[in-house]
Amino acid sequence: MSKKVAGPEIERLTQLLARVPGLGPRSARKATLALLKRRKELLEPLSAAMADAAARVIDCPTCGNLDTVSPCTLCQDPRRDQSLIVVVEEVGDMWALERAGAANALYHVLGGHLSPLDGVGPDRLNIGKLIERADSAQVKEVLLALNATVEGQSTAHYLSEQLKSTGVVVSRIAQGVPMGGELDYLDDGTLAAAIKSRRRV
Amino acid sequence: MSKKVAGPEIERLTQLLARVPGLGPRSARKATLALLKRRKELLEPLSAAMADAAARVIDCPTCGNLDTVSPCTLCQDPRRDQSLIVVVEEVGDMWALERAGAANALYHVLGGHLSPLDGVGPDRLNIGKLIERADSAQVKEVLLALNATVEGQSTAHYLSEQLKSTGVVVSRIAQGVPMGGELDYLDDGTLAAAIKSRRRV
């Protein structure tokens, strides 16, 4: 859309929408049109919800979760197992585990993984606070729920070294055949991990 | 993400984003996270751009374009051919033609196509205003640039009947092989249209 076609407000909205992950330049234009067609029903509520979130959402100073209260809802929940901290790379990973109801424990968001080539060293991740939390008397175990990627695994290795001094049990989530997975379609690494971590039935 | 995980503000933002075309429930969650991670750089400007668009964008009373001035920038442009009105189904079609620089004329947005099964009759489209515009002395030709679908073509047929009384020339955009199109991969209908509308070289 050239500047001539419509006002700069519409152009600016399209450009900003194109920066939202999941939307490219083409789908941003489609989204702009759809929003402008439904100004009362969609554009206005969405704009208000964004302003609300921008004004109220904060990073939890304890675990790194995104929430409107500090500490966050999860950190404040007394029904959670206070002796277990589940470490994840991103907030989205934490939400995935919560949706699955996989862990009723505390969390810690690193904010990424170690990646020396991209200049992400230990100081760029939320590691100091994790050591501090792991040092407290009530924490007995730190479960590293990092991605099963090279970066995730080397970050896990680094963390387990760092956590040795705290005396907590350090564990990792299991690797193996995913639910519903057919052996024939799985990669060699997954199959090897599944054999290596076999359990007696 | 269950309500427990984070505040209702985040949940509401995700739900509204999921209603934007191009984003589903899963990608809306990813978008929410990305926006919340970049609150200053992306969420706040986007929220402001949306509020601005919601407050200022209006439907052009003449052609149905979306713009912040009335009549719209295109309707006000004296360098455009005032004797030709290009009729399109949606504002996005008009923008596509403008991006292509395909027509330096006036436009008219119908707001959809006739679809009796969905209850969209002539009264639901912006047709009365089109007849009125075509009736003016300066308009010599109405070019129907509707989609090459069954609905688009039956709408074009209906419009050409309605426009007869105005005495203007009614034309349609050509159908045929698209630029770069390989005959082997084109559908039968396109090939038949391309043969039928052949031109002497």
Short mmCIF file of N, CA and C in Angstrom, two decimals, chain A residues 111-176:
data_model
loop_
_atom_site.label_atom_id
_atom_site.label_comp_id
_atom_site.label_asym_id
_atom_site.label_seq_id
_atom_site.Cartn_x
_atom_site.Cartn_y
_atom_site.Cartn_z
N GLY A 111 15.17 -16.71 30.74
CA GLY A 111 15.15 -15.66 29.74
C GLY A 111 15.96 -16.00 28.50
N GLY A 112 16.14 -17.29 28.25
CA GLY A 112 16.88 -17.73 27.07
C GLY A 112 17.84 -18.86 27.41
N HIS A 113 18.80 -19.11 26.53
CA HIS A 113 19.81 -20.14 26.79
C HIS A 113 21.18 -19.56 26.46
N LEU A 114 22.23 -20.21 26.98
CA LEU A 114 23.59 -19.78 26.67
C LEU A 114 23.84 -19.93 25.19
N SER A 115 24.43 -18.93 24.59
CA SER A 115 24.72 -18.98 23.17
C SER A 115 25.92 -18.09 22.89
N PRO A 116 27.13 -18.63 23.10
CA PRO A 116 28.34 -17.80 22.98
C PRO A 116 28.44 -17.11 21.62
N LEU A 117 28.00 -17.78 20.56
CA LEU A 117 28.12 -17.18 19.23
C LEU A 117 27.24 -15.93 19.11
N ASP A 118 26.10 -15.90 19.83
CA ASP A 118 25.24 -14.72 19.80
C ASP A 118 25.57 -13.75 20.93
N GLY A 119 26.66 -14.02 21.63
CA GLY A 119 27.06 -13.13 22.72
C GLY A 119 26.20 -13.27 23.97
N VAL A 120 25.49 -14.41 24.13
CA VAL A 120 24.69 -14.61 25.34
C VAL A 120 25.47 -15.47 26.32
N GLY A 121 26.11 -14.81 27.27
CA GLY A 121 26.85 -15.51 28.32
C GLY A 121 26.00 -15.64 29.56
N PRO A 122 26.53 -16.26 30.62
CA PRO A 122 25.77 -16.49 31.86
C PRO A 122 25.23 -15.19 32.47
N ASP A 123 25.96 -14.09 32.29
CA ASP A 123 25.53 -12.81 32.88
C ASP A 123 24.27 -12.26 32.23
N ARG A 124 23.97 -12.74 31.02
CA ARG A 124 22.77 -12.26 30.32
C ARG A 124 21.52 -13.04 30.72
N LEU A 125 21.71 -14.14 31.43
CA LEU A 125 20.55 -14.94 31.85
C LEU A 125 20.28 -14.72 33.34
N ASN A 126 19.09 -15.09 33.77
CA ASN A 126 18.64 -14.88 35.15
C ASN A 126 19.16 -16.01 36.04
N ILE A 127 20.51 -16.15 36.12
CA ILE A 127 21.10 -17.29 36.82
C ILE A 127 21.44 -16.98 38.27
N GLY A 128 21.96 -15.76 38.54
CA GLY A 128 22.33 -15.40 39.90
C GLY A 128 21.17 -15.57 40.87
N LYS A 129 19.99 -15.12 40.43
CA LYS A 129 18.80 -15.21 41.27
C LYS A 129 18.41 -16.68 41.52
N LEU A 130 18.67 -17.55 40.51
CA LEU A 130 18.35 -18.97 40.67
C LEU A 130 19.23 -19.60 41.74
N ILE A 131 20.53 -19.30 41.73
CA ILE A 131 21.46 -19.83 42.74
C ILE A 131 21.01 -19.39 44.12
N GLU A 132 20.64 -18.10 44.19
CA GLU A 132 20.18 -17.52 45.46
C GLU A 132 18.94 -18.26 45.99
N ARG A 133 17.97 -18.50 45.08
CA ARG A 133 16.75 -19.20 45.50
C ARG A 133 17.06 -20.64 45.91
N ALA A 134 17.96 -21.30 45.13
CA ALA A 134 18.29 -22.70 45.41
C ALA A 134 19.00 -22.84 46.75
N ASP A 135 19.63 -21.74 47.18
CA ASP A 135 20.38 -21.74 48.45
C ASP A 135 19.46 -21.72 49.66
N SER A 136 18.19 -21.33 49.47
CA SER A 136 17.31 -21.21 50.63
C SER A 136 16.97 -22.60 51.18
N ALA A 137 16.72 -22.67 52.47
CA ALA A 137 16.56 -23.95 53.16
C ALA A 137 15.40 -24.78 52.64
N GLN A 138 14.31 -24.12 52.18
CA GLN A 138 13.12 -24.89 51.81
C GLN A 138 13.26 -25.59 50.46
N VAL A 139 14.20 -25.16 49.61
CA VAL A 139 14.34 -25.76 48.28
C VAL A 139 15.21 -27.00 48.33
N LYS A 140 14.62 -28.14 47.89
CA LYS A 140 15.36 -29.41 47.93
C LYS A 140 15.82 -29.86 46.54
N GLU A 141 15.08 -29.43 45.49
CA GLU A 141 15.38 -29.93 44.15
C GLU A 141 15.20 -28.84 43.11
N VAL A 142 16.11 -28.82 42.13
CA VAL A 142 15.98 -27.94 40.97
C VAL A 142 15.86 -28.82 39.74
N LEU A 143 14.71 -28.71 39.04
CA LEU A 143 14.47 -29.53 37.86
C LEU A 143 14.70 -28.69 36.61
N LEU A 144 15.69 -29.07 35.81
CA LEU A 144 16.02 -28.31 34.60
C LEU A 144 15.12 -28.77 33.45
N ALA A 145 14.14 -27.93 33.10
CA ALA A 145 13.21 -28.26 32.01
C ALA A 145 13.54 -27.40 30.81
N LEU A 146 14.78 -27.58 30.31
CA LEU A 146 15.22 -26.77 29.17
C LEU A 146 14.96 -27.53 27.87
N ASN A 147 14.99 -26.79 26.77
CA ASN A 147 14.73 -27.43 25.47
C ASN A 147 15.76 -28.51 25.18
N ALA A 148 15.33 -29.54 24.45
CA ALA A 148 16.22 -30.65 24.10
C ALA A 148 17.04 -30.30 22.87
N THR A 149 17.62 -29.08 22.90
CA THR A 149 18.47 -28.62 21.81
C THR A 149 19.90 -28.57 22.32
N VAL A 150 20.86 -28.38 21.42
CA VAL A 150 22.26 -28.30 21.84
C VAL A 150 22.43 -27.17 22.86
N GLU A 151 21.83 -25.99 22.56
CA GLU A 151 21.97 -24.85 23.46
C GLU A 151 21.30 -25.12 24.81
N GLY A 152 20.11 -25.69 24.75
CA GLY A 152 19.38 -26.00 25.99
C GLY A 152 20.17 -26.96 26.85
N GLN A 153 20.75 -27.98 26.22
CA GLN A 153 21.47 -28.99 26.99
C GLN A 153 22.79 -28.47 27.53
N SER A 154 23.47 -27.59 26.77
CA SER A 154 24.73 -27.07 27.33
C SER A 154 24.43 -26.07 28.44
N THR A 155 23.30 -25.37 28.33
CA THR A 155 22.88 -24.48 29.43
C THR A 155 22.57 -25.31 30.67
N ALA A 156 21.90 -26.45 30.48
CA ALA A 156 21.58 -27.33 31.60
C ALA A 156 22.86 -27.83 32.27
N HIS A 157 23.84 -28.17 31.45
CA HIS A 157 25.12 -28.65 31.99
C HIS A 157 25.78 -27.56 32.83
N TYR A 158 25.80 -26.35 32.29
CA TYR A 158 26.40 -25.23 33.01
C TYR A 158 25.68 -24.99 34.35
N LEU A 159 24.35 -25.02 34.31
CA LEU A 159 23.57 -24.77 35.53
C LEU A 159 23.83 -25.85 36.58
N SER A 160 23.92 -27.11 36.14
CA SER A 160 24.12 -28.18 37.13
C SER A 160 25.47 -28.01 37.82
N GLU A 161 26.47 -27.49 37.09
CA GLU A 161 27.78 -27.21 37.70
C GLU A 161 27.64 -26.09 38.74
N GLN A 162 26.95 -25.03 38.34
CA GLN A 162 26.80 -23.87 39.21
C GLN A 162 26.00 -24.20 40.47
N LEU A 163 25.06 -25.15 40.33
CA LEU A 163 24.16 -25.45 41.45
C LEU A 163 24.78 -26.42 42.46
N LYS A 164 25.94 -27.00 42.12
CA LYS A 164 26.57 -28.00 43.00
C LYS A 164 26.80 -27.45 44.40
N SER A 165 27.26 -26.17 44.46
CA SER A 165 27.62 -25.57 45.75
C SER A 165 26.41 -25.43 46.67
N THR A 166 25.21 -25.39 46.09
CA THR A 166 24.02 -25.18 46.93
C THR A 166 23.56 -26.46 47.62
N GLY A 167 24.02 -27.61 47.14
CA GLY A 167 23.66 -28.87 47.78
C GLY A 167 22.29 -29.40 47.42
N VAL A 168 21.53 -28.73 46.52
CA VAL A 168 20.21 -29.23 46.14
C VAL A 168 20.36 -30.38 45.14
N VAL A 169 19.33 -31.22 45.03
CA VAL A 169 19.29 -32.24 44.00
C VAL A 169 19.00 -31.54 42.67
N VAL A 170 19.81 -31.81 41.66
CA VAL A 170 19.56 -31.23 40.34
C VAL A 170 19.10 -32.35 39.41
N SER A 171 17.96 -32.15 38.74
CA SER A 171 17.44 -33.19 37.84
C SER A 171 17.10 -32.57 36.49
N ARG A 172 16.87 -33.45 35.52
CA ARG A 172 16.48 -32.98 34.18
C ARG A 172 15.21 -33.69 33.76
N ILE A 173 14.41 -33.08 32.92
CA ILE A 173 13.23 -33.78 32.40
C ILE A 173 13.72 -34.91 31.49
N ALA A 174 12.91 -35.98 31.41
CA ALA A 174 13.29 -37.17 30.65
C ALA A 174 13.23 -36.91 29.16
N GLN A 175 14.11 -37.59 28.42
CA GLN A 175 14.05 -37.57 26.96
C GLN A 175 13.66 -38.96 26.49
N GLY A 176 12.86 -39.04 25.45
CA GLY A 176 12.44 -40.34 24.94
C GLY A 176 11.40 -40.19 23.86
#
